[in-house]
Amino acid sequence: MKINLISDTVTLPCEGMKKAMITAELGDDVFKTDPTIVKLEAHAAEMFGMESALFCPSGTMTNQIAINLLTRPMDELICDENSHVFHYENAAYARHSGVGLYALKGKNGKLSPKLIESAIRPLTDWYPRSSLVVIENSCNKAGGTHYSLEEMKALSEYCREKGLAIHLDGARIFNVQVEENFSLSELGPLFDTVSICLSKGLGAPVGSLLLGKSQQIDEARRIRKAMGGGMRQSGILAAAGIFALENNIERLTQDHHHANLLKGALAKLGTVENIRDARTNIVMFDVRPPMNADLFTKSLEECGILCTAFGPNTVRMVTHKDISTEDIHYCVQKLEKIHW
Ligand SMILES: *Cc1c(COP(=O)(O)O)cnc(C)c1O
């Protein structure tokens, strides 16, 4: 038995999703004639109250296209020190867009107008030009913490007032939405661009979408082509995405419930501390010496439970649609029984 809590990217397409894929009507998306892609892009844009959307192979690409779109070389983007764009994209902001990055020490992965203010550079001939703020919701490396709609509104207003563009890395925005119950169509317009992932909690095999104004998404199409991301009969993937948006959002609350059960069991272990205070599908905590993250994950692996050492003393577990309540009960039982 293997219970894979390494990431919500490990989910496999269900039968319904596979059926949608093999029966999808296809065309050539570089010529904008794949009807299933057109349908997915229109559906996502409408959901988020945005004019237009672009299907891309990955969330790294949608983030990178957004950075390219919203900056010029010698600019600087501002983000929290835990950001995906900072840690997990091979410094592609420098490679593709020639910009620098100002990483702020936010609170639980989150920025505030006050913090952003401290990072804005004066206009001189030698400072990089502050031009873009990237926020992540939910915040992965901070342990699944999230911004409320009100907090996002405040950031949006502040950025507009200061003439900064703002991009949302919403790889797991649906996990936030089911907790906070805001309307996605109210969220979209707060940002210049929004990136959403279909291949995380939503369970599609491939794909992310970049959302924005039509004019910007037209330009984003050109950037996607330049990055090698123009695809042909990609409707076969978009069909999985449509299925995911229609069927797999509400059920995310189940993953959050499962994450809470795990946290409850972890809280009883003397070797565990600093369980991050979050309500989404990520469980992150530290272990105390003599325990370390490698030892902890190895002991669980011997029971068939897979999770990630996220630092020397930090462990991450992620719940998702392919983890059942029985799986969670099994994990809770093992956590209680292993001699830590
Ligand atoms: C997964 C993820 C991405 C995109 O990752 P890809 O693997 O390139 O699709 C972007 N941001 C966050 C916060 C993520 O967790």
Short mmCIF file of C-alpha atoms and ligand atoms in Angstrom, two decimals:
data_model
loop_
_atom_site.label_atom_id
_atom_site.label_comp_id
_atom_site.label_asym_id
_atom_site.label_seq_id
_atom_site.Cartn_x
_atom_site.Cartn_y
_atom_site.Cartn_z
CA MET A 1 0.00 0.00 0.00
CA LYS A 2 1.24 3.46 -0.87
CA ILE A 3 -0.33 6.65 0.42
CA ASN A 4 1.25 9.48 -1.51
CA LEU A 5 1.18 12.80 0.35
CA ILE A 6 4.14 14.24 -1.56
CA SER A 7 2.05 16.71 -3.53
CA ASP A 8 -1.39 17.33 -5.01
CA THR A 9 0.32 17.04 -8.41
CA VAL A 10 0.43 13.22 -8.08
CA THR A 11 -3.31 12.81 -8.73
CA LEU A 12 -4.34 10.60 -11.65
CA PRO A 13 -7.21 11.31 -14.03
CA CYS A 14 -10.42 9.45 -13.09
CA GLU A 15 -12.47 7.46 -15.63
CA GLY A 16 -14.85 10.37 -16.27
CA MET A 17 -11.95 12.68 -16.99
CA LYS A 18 -10.30 10.17 -19.32
CA LYS A 19 -13.57 9.71 -21.18
CA ALA A 20 -13.88 13.49 -21.60
CA MET A 21 -10.34 13.53 -23.01
CA ILE A 22 -10.78 10.79 -25.60
CA THR A 23 -14.08 12.19 -26.83
CA ALA A 24 -12.92 15.84 -27.02
CA GLU A 25 -13.39 17.70 -30.28
CA LEU A 26 -9.94 18.79 -31.50
CA GLY A 27 -8.28 21.28 -33.84
CA ASP A 28 -4.96 23.15 -33.98
CA ASP A 29 -4.62 25.65 -31.17
CA VAL A 30 -1.73 27.57 -32.73
CA PHE A 31 -4.31 28.56 -35.38
CA LYS A 32 -6.89 29.08 -32.58
CA THR A 33 -9.06 26.35 -34.09
CA ASP A 34 -9.18 23.83 -31.28
CA PRO A 35 -12.78 24.14 -30.02
CA THR A 36 -12.09 22.46 -26.68
CA ILE A 37 -9.27 24.89 -25.90
CA VAL A 38 -11.50 27.80 -26.91
CA LYS A 39 -14.20 26.48 -24.59
CA LEU A 40 -11.86 26.02 -21.61
CA GLU A 41 -10.32 29.47 -22.02
CA ALA A 42 -13.73 31.16 -22.28
CA HIS A 43 -15.05 29.20 -19.29
CA ALA A 44 -12.08 30.10 -17.07
CA ALA A 45 -12.09 33.77 -18.08
CA GLU A 46 -15.80 34.03 -17.30
CA MET A 47 -15.41 32.30 -13.94
CA PHE A 48 -12.82 34.86 -12.85
CA GLY A 49 -14.52 37.91 -14.35
CA MET A 50 -11.60 38.39 -16.74
CA GLU A 51 -11.75 39.20 -20.46
CA SER A 52 -9.55 36.43 -21.73
CA ALA A 53 -7.48 33.34 -20.86
CA LEU A 54 -4.56 31.36 -22.24
CA PHE A 55 -3.94 27.64 -21.74
CA CYS A 56 -0.29 26.78 -21.02
CA PRO A 57 1.61 23.57 -20.24
CA SER A 58 2.58 24.58 -16.70
CA GLY A 59 2.15 27.09 -13.91
CA THR A 60 5.79 28.01 -14.24
CA MET A 61 5.06 29.11 -17.80
CA THR A 62 1.97 31.14 -16.86
CA ASN A 63 3.94 32.89 -14.09
CA GLN A 64 6.85 33.56 -16.43
CA ILE A 65 4.64 34.89 -19.20
CA ALA A 66 2.99 37.22 -16.67
CA ILE A 67 6.37 38.52 -15.48
CA ASN A 68 7.47 39.04 -19.09
CA LEU A 69 4.25 40.85 -19.89
CA LEU A 70 4.29 43.17 -16.89
CA THR A 71 7.97 44.17 -16.65
CA ARG A 72 10.84 45.51 -18.73
CA PRO A 73 14.53 44.55 -18.41
CA MET A 74 16.24 46.24 -15.43
CA ASP A 75 12.93 46.25 -13.49
CA GLU A 76 12.45 44.46 -10.20
CA LEU A 77 9.57 42.30 -9.04
CA ILE A 78 8.54 42.23 -5.39
CA CYS A 79 7.37 39.02 -3.68
CA ASP A 80 7.46 37.14 -0.39
CA GLU A 81 10.62 35.17 0.38
CA ASN A 82 8.66 31.89 0.21
CA SER A 83 7.38 32.47 -3.34
CA HIS A 84 7.32 29.81 -6.04
CA VAL A 85 8.64 32.41 -8.55
CA PHE A 86 11.65 32.96 -6.27
CA HIS A 87 12.54 29.35 -5.36
CA TYR A 88 11.17 26.88 -7.85
CA GLU A 89 11.45 28.38 -11.33
CA ASN A 90 15.24 28.36 -11.88
CA ALA A 91 15.46 32.16 -11.58
CA ALA A 92 13.58 32.28 -14.90
CA TYR A 93 12.53 35.90 -14.15
CA ALA A 94 16.18 36.80 -14.83
CA ARG A 95 16.53 34.48 -17.82
CA HIS A 96 13.35 35.36 -19.70
CA SER A 97 12.69 38.91 -18.59
CA GLY A 98 16.02 40.34 -17.42
CA VAL A 99 14.55 41.52 -14.13
CA GLY A 100 15.67 41.32 -10.52
CA LEU A 101 13.67 40.09 -7.57
CA TYR A 102 13.15 41.69 -4.16
CA ALA A 103 12.20 38.99 -1.66
CA LEU A 104 10.38 40.30 1.43
CA LYS A 105 10.05 38.59 4.79
CA GLY A 106 6.26 38.48 4.90
CA LYS A 107 4.00 37.18 7.63
CA ASN A 108 3.19 33.49 7.05
CA GLY A 109 4.05 33.93 3.37
CA LYS A 110 1.87 37.00 3.05
CA LEU A 111 2.65 40.58 2.04
CA SER A 112 0.95 43.77 3.25
CA PRO A 113 0.88 47.25 1.67
CA LYS A 114 3.29 48.39 4.38
CA LEU A 115 5.81 45.67 3.55
CA ILE A 116 5.55 46.38 -0.17
CA GLU A 117 6.16 50.06 0.53
CA SER A 118 9.47 49.14 2.18
CA ALA A 119 10.61 47.46 -1.06
CA ILE A 120 9.68 50.17 -3.57
CA ARG A 121 12.84 51.76 -4.97
CA PRO A 122 13.29 55.47 -5.43
CA LEU A 123 13.48 56.57 -9.07
CA THR A 124 17.16 57.09 -9.83
CA ASP A 125 19.58 56.13 -12.58
CA TRP A 126 20.96 53.22 -10.57
CA TYR A 127 18.17 51.42 -8.71
CA PRO A 128 16.17 48.78 -10.56
CA ARG A 129 12.64 50.02 -11.25
CA SER A 130 9.98 48.45 -8.99
CA SER A 131 7.24 47.47 -11.39
CA LEU A 132 5.48 44.26 -10.36
CA VAL A 133 4.19 42.59 -7.19
CA VAL A 134 3.61 38.83 -7.26
CA ILE A 135 1.51 37.29 -4.51
CA GLU A 136 0.83 33.59 -4.00
CA ASN A 137 -2.51 32.32 -2.70
CA SER A 138 -2.46 29.81 -1.06
CA CYS A 139 1.19 30.13 -0.03
CA ASN A 140 2.86 26.78 -0.60
CA LYS A 141 6.22 27.09 1.14
CA ALA A 142 4.64 28.96 4.05
CA GLY A 143 2.51 25.84 4.68
CA GLY A 144 -0.78 26.48 2.87
CA THR A 145 -1.65 29.81 4.50
CA HIS A 146 -3.96 32.11 2.57
CA TYR A 147 -5.08 35.69 1.95
CA SER A 148 -8.75 36.64 2.39
CA LEU A 149 -10.52 38.58 -0.36
CA GLU A 150 -10.28 41.73 1.79
CA GLU A 151 -6.51 41.35 2.12
CA MET A 152 -6.18 40.89 -1.64
CA LYS A 153 -8.36 43.96 -2.23
CA ALA A 154 -6.09 46.06 -0.01
CA LEU A 155 -2.99 44.87 -1.90
CA SER A 156 -4.62 45.52 -5.26
CA GLU A 157 -5.66 49.04 -4.30
CA TYR A 158 -2.22 49.82 -2.94
CA CYS A 159 -0.44 48.56 -6.06
CA ARG A 160 -2.76 50.53 -8.37
CA GLU A 161 -2.17 53.67 -6.31
CA LYS A 162 1.60 53.20 -6.62
CA GLY A 163 1.53 52.32 -10.32
CA LEU A 164 2.73 48.76 -9.71
CA ALA A 165 1.32 45.83 -11.66
CA ILE A 166 0.08 42.88 -9.58
CA HIS A 167 0.05 39.20 -10.53
CA LEU A 168 -1.62 36.42 -8.56
CA ASP A 169 0.07 33.03 -8.54
CA GLY A 170 -3.15 31.19 -7.84
CA ALA A 171 -1.87 27.65 -8.33
CA ARG A 172 -4.14 26.67 -5.40
CA ILE A 173 -6.65 29.53 -5.46
CA PHE A 174 -9.57 27.08 -5.52
CA ASN A 175 -8.45 25.70 -2.16
CA VAL A 176 -8.74 29.25 -0.82
CA GLN A 177 -12.07 29.94 -2.50
CA VAL A 178 -13.84 26.93 -0.96
CA GLU A 179 -12.65 28.06 2.49
CA GLU A 180 -13.46 31.75 2.14
CA ASN A 181 -16.49 31.47 -0.16
CA PHE A 182 -15.78 34.65 -2.12
CA SER A 183 -16.85 35.00 -5.72
CA LEU A 184 -14.03 34.29 -8.15
CA SER A 185 -15.48 36.86 -10.55
CA GLU A 186 -14.81 39.50 -7.89
CA LEU A 187 -11.25 38.25 -7.38
CA GLY A 188 -10.06 38.28 -11.01
CA PRO A 189 -10.33 42.03 -11.70
CA LEU A 190 -8.20 42.85 -8.62
CA PHE A 191 -5.18 41.65 -10.57
CA ASP A 192 -3.51 42.46 -13.89
CA THR A 193 -3.00 38.75 -14.43
CA VAL A 194 -3.95 35.57 -12.58
CA SER A 195 -2.37 32.15 -12.97
CA ILE A 196 -4.40 29.06 -12.04
CA CYS A 197 -3.31 25.41 -12.10
CA LEU A 198 -5.55 22.58 -13.26
CA SER A 199 -2.98 19.93 -12.38
CA LYS A 200 -2.80 20.52 -8.61
CA GLY A 201 -5.82 19.86 -6.41
CA LEU A 202 -8.18 19.86 -9.40
CA GLY A 203 -6.64 16.63 -10.65
CA ALA A 204 -6.08 17.28 -14.37
CA PRO A 205 -2.92 15.69 -15.78
CA VAL A 206 -1.49 18.86 -17.40
CA GLY A 207 -2.19 22.53 -17.66
CA SER A 208 -2.45 26.02 -16.24
CA LEU A 209 -4.27 29.12 -17.41
CA LEU A 210 -3.20 32.75 -17.49
CA LEU A 211 -6.12 35.18 -17.15
CA GLY A 212 -6.15 38.87 -17.96
CA LYS A 213 -7.38 41.60 -20.28
CA SER A 214 -7.79 40.63 -23.96
CA GLN A 215 -5.02 42.86 -25.17
CA GLN A 216 -2.59 41.38 -22.64
CA ILE A 217 -3.61 37.81 -23.34
CA ASP A 218 -3.06 38.44 -27.09
CA GLU A 219 0.48 39.49 -26.24
CA ALA A 220 0.79 36.54 -23.84
CA ARG A 221 0.03 34.20 -26.78
CA ARG A 222 3.04 35.61 -28.60
CA ILE A 223 5.25 35.16 -25.52
CA ARG A 224 3.98 31.60 -25.06
CA LYS A 225 4.96 30.82 -28.67
CA ALA A 226 8.39 32.35 -28.12
CA MET A 227 8.86 30.14 -25.05
CA GLY A 228 7.94 27.07 -27.09
CA GLY A 229 4.56 26.63 -25.48
CA GLY A 230 2.30 26.81 -28.57
CA MET A 231 0.49 23.47 -28.75
CA ARG A 232 -1.61 21.79 -31.42
CA GLN A 233 -4.38 19.29 -30.54
CA SER A 234 -4.15 20.42 -26.93
CA GLY A 235 -7.93 20.19 -26.61
CA ILE A 236 -7.28 16.65 -25.41
CA LEU A 237 -5.73 18.27 -22.31
CA ALA A 238 -8.26 21.10 -22.13
CA ALA A 239 -11.06 18.51 -21.92
CA ALA A 240 -9.50 17.26 -18.69
CA GLY A 241 -9.33 20.88 -17.49
CA ILE A 242 -13.02 21.52 -18.21
CA PHE A 243 -13.91 18.31 -16.39
CA ALA A 244 -11.75 19.43 -13.45
CA LEU A 245 -13.37 22.88 -13.21
CA GLU A 246 -16.85 21.37 -13.40
CA ASN A 247 -16.37 18.46 -10.99
CA ASN A 248 -13.40 18.87 -8.70
CA ILE A 249 -13.69 22.23 -6.94
CA GLU A 250 -16.31 21.69 -4.19
CA ARG A 251 -14.67 18.43 -3.13
CA LEU A 252 -11.50 20.31 -2.07
CA THR A 253 -13.13 20.87 1.35
CA GLN A 254 -12.70 17.13 1.87
CA ASP A 255 -8.92 17.50 1.37
CA HIS A 256 -8.90 20.30 3.95
CA HIS A 257 -10.79 18.12 6.42
CA HIS A 258 -8.20 15.38 5.84
CA ALA A 259 -5.35 17.84 6.40
CA ASN A 260 -6.94 18.79 9.72
CA LEU A 261 -7.16 15.17 10.83
CA LEU A 262 -3.44 14.78 10.10
CA LYS A 263 -2.65 17.95 12.06
CA GLY A 264 -4.62 16.64 15.01
CA ALA A 265 -2.57 13.44 15.07
CA LEU A 266 0.73 15.30 14.60
CA ALA A 267 -0.07 17.69 17.46
CA LYS A 268 0.00 14.72 19.85
CA LEU A 269 3.58 13.78 18.97
CA GLY A 270 6.29 15.08 21.27
CA THR A 271 8.74 15.27 18.39
CA VAL A 272 6.55 17.59 16.28
CA GLU A 273 6.38 21.37 16.71
CA ASN A 274 5.31 24.50 14.90
CA ILE A 275 2.50 22.97 12.85
CA ARG A 276 1.71 25.81 10.44
CA ASP A 277 -1.58 27.49 11.08
CA ALA A 278 -3.41 27.01 7.78
CA ARG A 279 -6.82 25.79 6.61
CA THR A 280 -6.07 24.41 3.15
CA ASN A 281 -4.62 21.10 1.90
CA ILE A 282 -1.01 21.56 2.98
CA VAL A 283 0.29 20.25 6.30
CA MET A 284 3.68 21.65 7.27
CA PHE A 285 5.52 21.23 10.55
CA ASP A 286 8.95 21.01 12.15
CA VAL A 287 10.48 18.11 14.02
CA ARG A 288 12.71 18.50 17.08
CA PRO A 289 16.20 16.99 17.47
CA PRO A 290 17.24 14.24 17.74
CA MET A 291 14.51 13.73 15.09
CA ASN A 292 15.09 15.29 11.67
CA ALA A 293 13.00 15.54 8.52
CA ASP A 294 14.81 12.74 6.67
CA LEU A 295 14.42 10.30 9.55
CA PHE A 296 10.78 11.24 9.98
CA THR A 297 9.90 10.75 6.30
CA LYS A 298 11.86 7.45 6.19
CA SER A 299 9.97 6.01 9.16
CA LEU A 300 6.68 6.85 7.47
CA GLU A 301 7.87 5.46 4.16
CA GLU A 302 8.40 2.10 5.86
CA CYS A 303 4.64 2.11 6.56
CA GLY A 304 3.84 3.02 2.94
CA ILE A 305 3.25 6.72 3.63
CA LEU A 306 5.12 9.14 1.39
CA CYS A 307 5.75 12.79 2.29
CA THR A 308 8.49 15.37 1.73
CA ALA A 309 11.41 16.65 3.79
CA PHE A 310 11.02 20.37 3.06
CA GLY A 311 14.12 21.41 4.97
CA PRO A 312 16.44 19.79 7.55
CA ASN A 313 13.69 19.93 10.19
CA THR A 314 10.61 20.66 8.13
CA VAL A 315 8.15 18.14 6.70
CA ARG A 316 5.32 18.71 4.20
CA MET A 317 2.27 16.52 3.59
CA VAL A 318 -0.32 17.42 0.95
CA THR A 319 -3.82 15.96 0.79
CA HIS A 320 -5.62 15.54 -2.54
CA LYS A 321 -8.45 13.78 -4.37
CA ASP A 322 -6.70 10.39 -4.56
CA ILE A 323 -6.41 10.18 -0.75
CA SER A 324 -9.46 8.65 0.90
CA THR A 325 -10.71 9.05 4.46
CA GLU A 326 -9.58 5.45 5.11
CA ASP A 327 -6.08 6.41 3.94
CA ILE A 328 -6.10 9.28 6.44
CA HIS A 329 -7.30 7.01 9.25
CA TYR A 330 -4.43 4.66 8.42
CA CYS A 331 -1.93 7.58 8.57
CA VAL A 332 -3.35 8.78 11.90
CA GLN A 333 -3.06 5.26 13.32
CA LYS A 334 0.56 4.93 12.13
CA LEU A 335 1.50 8.37 13.48
CA GLU A 336 0.17 7.32 16.87
CA LYS A 337 1.90 3.93 16.84
CA ILE A 338 5.37 4.52 15.44
CA HIS A 339 7.88 4.88 18.26
CA TRP A 340 9.14 8.40 17.49
C1 LIG B 1 2.91 24.11 -8.62
C2 LIG B 1 3.00 25.55 -8.49
C3 LIG B 1 3.24 26.37 -9.59
C4 LIG B 1 3.43 25.85 -11.00
O1 LIG B 1 4.09 24.68 -11.10
P1 LIG B 1 4.23 23.82 -12.44
O2 LIG B 1 4.75 22.54 -11.90
O3 LIG B 1 5.17 24.54 -13.31
O4 LIG B 1 2.87 23.69 -13.06
C5 LIG B 1 3.27 27.73 -9.39
N1 LIG B 1 3.08 28.26 -8.17
C6 LIG B 1 2.84 27.51 -7.09
C7 LIG B 1 2.59 28.16 -5.79
C8 LIG B 1 2.79 26.13 -7.20
O5 LIG B 1 2.57 25.39 -6.12
#
